[in-house]
Amino acid sequence: ARLPVEVMGPTDRGVAVFVEGGPGATHLRRDAGWGAQWIDTVEQEFAVAYYDKRGTGNAQGGSGATDDPMGLHSRDLLAVIDAVRLRYDPPTVWLISHSFGGYVTALTLADAPDAVDGWIDAHGAFTYIEAERSTAQLALVGDLCAEPIADGDDDPFWTECVDFTDSH
């Protein structure tokens, strides 16, 4: 697949890779979308790298069905990050994500947490797409924290852990 990357702004202070929402959103109308808010602000201080995910905008090829579409999006994002680092050698690379882009970014960073220097998420879809899974994970942590208490361990950490999981 070909995933064109448009970099706007000075790269010498850092590059923020923007992971658009969607899943079918495109950056082609940067001047009318999120980018419009950044042209006179963020892009004056740092570069923003815009790219289209497979099957959207200027992206070409390789957008057929796959057994692992989210894995494909994650691998593509890592490739875009690598391309930005190779081409511009910026001092820092950050991610800025929106909506579905937040889901792509969260999955990518779960597997490659050191891929970037930081992440800014705006209304990331992972917060509600993963809600059911998060609830189950929180319950599991609460159960695991309750086990030492049941075995007589009076370390306050375990009680604080159970209280936290119960309140969330």
Short mmCIF file of C-alpha atoms in Angstrom, two decimals:
data_model
loop_
_atom_site.label_atom_id
_atom_site.label_comp_id
_atom_site.label_asym_id
_atom_site.label_seq_id
_atom_site.Cartn_x
_atom_site.Cartn_y
_atom_site.Cartn_z
CA ALA A 1 0.00 0.00 0.00
CA ARG A 2 1.03 3.59 -0.52
CA LEU A 3 0.20 5.90 2.35
CA PRO A 4 1.16 9.46 1.41
CA VAL A 5 2.30 11.62 4.32
CA GLU A 6 1.95 15.40 4.18
CA VAL A 7 4.19 17.20 6.68
CA MET A 8 3.31 20.82 7.44
CA GLY A 9 5.37 23.10 9.67
CA PRO A 10 8.96 23.21 10.92
CA THR A 11 10.41 19.77 11.64
CA ASP A 12 13.45 20.96 13.61
CA ARG A 13 11.47 21.18 16.90
CA GLY A 14 9.55 17.92 16.51
CA VAL A 15 6.84 16.23 14.51
CA ALA A 16 3.35 15.24 15.63
CA VAL A 17 1.83 12.45 13.53
CA PHE A 18 -1.93 13.02 13.32
CA VAL A 19 -4.02 9.85 13.38
CA GLU A 20 -7.40 10.87 11.95
CA GLY A 21 -10.75 9.49 13.06
CA GLY A 22 -13.11 7.60 10.88
CA PRO A 23 -12.37 4.82 10.29
CA GLY A 24 -12.88 6.34 6.85
CA ALA A 25 -11.92 9.96 7.53
CA THR A 26 -9.24 11.59 5.41
CA HIS A 27 -6.83 14.47 5.85
CA LEU A 28 -7.34 15.64 2.27
CA ARG A 29 -9.39 18.59 3.50
CA ARG A 30 -6.88 19.58 6.20
CA ASP A 31 -7.94 23.19 5.87
CA ALA A 32 -11.54 22.26 6.78
CA GLY A 33 -10.94 19.67 9.52
CA TRP A 34 -8.72 19.39 12.57
CA GLY A 35 -5.80 20.80 10.60
CA ALA A 36 -7.67 24.08 10.11
CA GLN A 37 -7.32 24.69 13.84
CA TRP A 38 -3.59 24.07 13.70
CA ILE A 39 -2.47 25.94 10.57
CA ASP A 40 -1.93 29.21 12.45
CA THR A 41 -1.01 27.65 15.80
CA VAL A 42 0.58 24.21 16.08
CA GLU A 43 2.05 24.22 12.57
CA GLN A 44 3.88 27.47 13.38
CA GLU A 45 5.81 25.78 16.21
CA PHE A 46 6.00 22.10 15.24
CA ALA A 47 5.44 19.99 12.18
CA VAL A 48 2.26 17.97 11.86
CA ALA A 49 2.41 14.85 9.70
CA TYR A 50 -0.95 14.01 8.15
CA TYR A 51 -1.59 10.67 6.50
CA ASP A 52 -4.57 8.73 5.20
CA LYS A 53 -5.24 5.27 6.60
CA ARG A 54 -5.67 2.43 4.11
CA GLY A 55 -8.79 2.72 2.01
CA THR A 56 -9.17 6.48 2.55
CA GLY A 57 -8.16 9.67 0.77
CA ASN A 58 -4.87 9.38 -1.12
CA ALA A 59 -3.94 5.95 0.26
CA GLN A 60 -3.65 3.44 -2.56
CA GLY A 61 -3.60 -0.34 -2.71
CA GLY A 62 -3.65 -3.02 -0.08
CA SER A 63 -7.04 -2.07 1.34
CA GLY A 64 -8.71 -5.45 0.75
CA ALA A 65 -10.19 -7.66 3.43
CA THR A 66 -7.86 -9.00 6.09
CA ASP A 67 -8.19 -11.15 9.19
CA ASP A 68 -6.44 -8.47 11.26
CA PRO A 69 -7.50 -4.98 10.09
CA MET A 70 -6.51 -3.30 13.34
CA GLY A 71 -3.11 -4.96 13.27
CA LEU A 72 -2.71 -3.66 9.73
CA HIS A 73 -3.58 -0.10 10.86
CA SER A 74 -1.07 -0.42 13.71
CA ARG A 75 1.70 -1.64 11.43
CA ASP A 76 0.94 1.19 9.01
CA LEU A 77 1.14 3.77 11.81
CA LEU A 78 4.51 2.39 12.91
CA ALA A 79 5.70 2.58 9.29
CA VAL A 80 4.58 6.23 9.06
CA ILE A 81 6.43 7.01 12.31
CA ASP A 82 9.56 5.30 10.97
CA ALA A 83 9.29 7.19 7.66
CA VAL A 84 8.97 10.54 9.48
CA ARG A 85 12.01 9.73 11.63
CA LEU A 86 14.08 8.64 8.61
CA ARG A 87 13.10 11.59 6.42
CA TYR A 88 13.24 14.44 8.94
CA ASP A 89 15.28 13.17 11.92
CA PRO A 90 13.18 15.26 14.32
CA PRO A 91 14.22 15.59 17.98
CA THR A 92 10.81 14.24 19.06
CA VAL A 93 7.90 12.41 17.48
CA TRP A 94 4.47 12.61 19.08
CA LEU A 95 1.08 11.25 18.14
CA ILE A 96 -2.11 13.29 18.08
CA SER A 97 -5.21 11.17 17.58
CA HIS A 98 -8.91 11.77 17.23
CA SER A 99 -11.88 9.41 17.60
CA PHE A 100 -11.16 6.12 15.78
CA GLY A 101 -7.56 7.30 15.45
CA GLY A 102 -7.36 7.06 19.24
CA TYR A 103 -8.30 3.40 19.02
CA VAL A 104 -5.64 2.76 16.36
CA THR A 105 -3.08 4.65 18.45
CA ALA A 106 -3.95 2.86 21.71
CA LEU A 107 -3.60 -0.55 20.07
CA THR A 108 -0.33 0.48 18.42
CA LEU A 109 1.20 1.82 21.63
CA ALA A 110 0.06 -1.22 23.59
CA ASP A 111 2.44 -3.27 21.43
CA ALA A 112 5.09 -0.58 20.85
CA PRO A 113 5.04 1.85 23.81
CA ASP A 114 8.45 3.32 22.94
CA ALA A 115 7.55 4.11 19.32
CA VAL A 116 7.00 7.80 20.10
CA ASP A 117 7.90 10.38 22.72
CA GLY A 118 4.31 11.17 23.67
CA TRP A 119 0.64 10.97 22.77
CA ILE A 120 -2.20 13.47 22.81
CA ASP A 121 -5.65 11.97 22.36
CA ALA A 122 -8.77 13.98 21.52
CA HIS A 123 -12.00 12.07 22.05
CA GLY A 124 -10.33 8.72 21.42
CA ALA A 125 -12.77 5.97 20.54
CA PHE A 126 -10.85 3.46 22.63
CA THR A 127 -12.49 4.89 25.72
CA TYR A 128 -15.88 3.51 24.79
CA ILE A 129 -15.00 0.72 22.36
CA GLU A 130 -12.96 -0.89 25.11
CA ALA A 131 -15.41 -0.09 27.93
CA GLU A 132 -16.66 -3.66 28.33
CA ARG A 133 -13.15 -5.08 28.20
CA SER A 134 -11.92 -2.45 30.66
CA THR A 135 -14.69 -3.32 33.11
CA ALA A 136 -13.68 -6.97 32.99
CA GLN A 137 -10.01 -6.08 33.44
CA LEU A 138 -10.81 -3.86 36.42
CA ALA A 139 -12.85 -6.66 38.03
CA LEU A 140 -9.96 -9.07 37.50
CA VAL A 141 -7.49 -6.67 39.14
CA GLY A 142 -9.89 -6.23 42.07
CA ASP A 143 -10.14 -10.01 42.49
CA LEU A 144 -6.36 -10.39 42.32
CA CYS A 145 -5.91 -7.66 44.96
CA ALA A 146 -8.48 -9.34 47.23
CA GLU A 147 -6.56 -12.64 47.28
CA PRO A 148 -3.66 -11.44 49.49
CA ILE A 149 -6.18 -9.86 51.89
CA ALA A 150 -8.01 -13.20 52.15
CA ASP A 151 -4.65 -14.86 52.87
CA GLY A 152 -4.03 -12.47 55.80
CA ASP A 153 -1.75 -9.89 54.12
CA ASP A 154 -2.58 -6.56 55.79
CA ASP A 155 -0.49 -4.37 53.48
CA PRO A 156 -2.65 -1.23 52.85
CA PHE A 157 -1.80 -1.44 49.15
CA TRP A 158 -4.18 -4.38 48.70
CA THR A 159 -7.06 -2.59 50.42
CA GLU A 160 -6.43 0.57 48.40
CA CYS A 161 -6.39 -1.54 45.23
CA VAL A 162 -9.73 -3.18 46.06
CA ASP A 163 -11.25 0.19 47.02
CA PHE A 164 -10.04 1.71 43.73
CA THR A 165 -11.42 -1.09 41.57
CA ASP A 166 -14.73 -1.07 43.46
CA SER A 167 -15.14 2.69 42.96
CA HIS A 168 -14.35 2.59 39.26
#
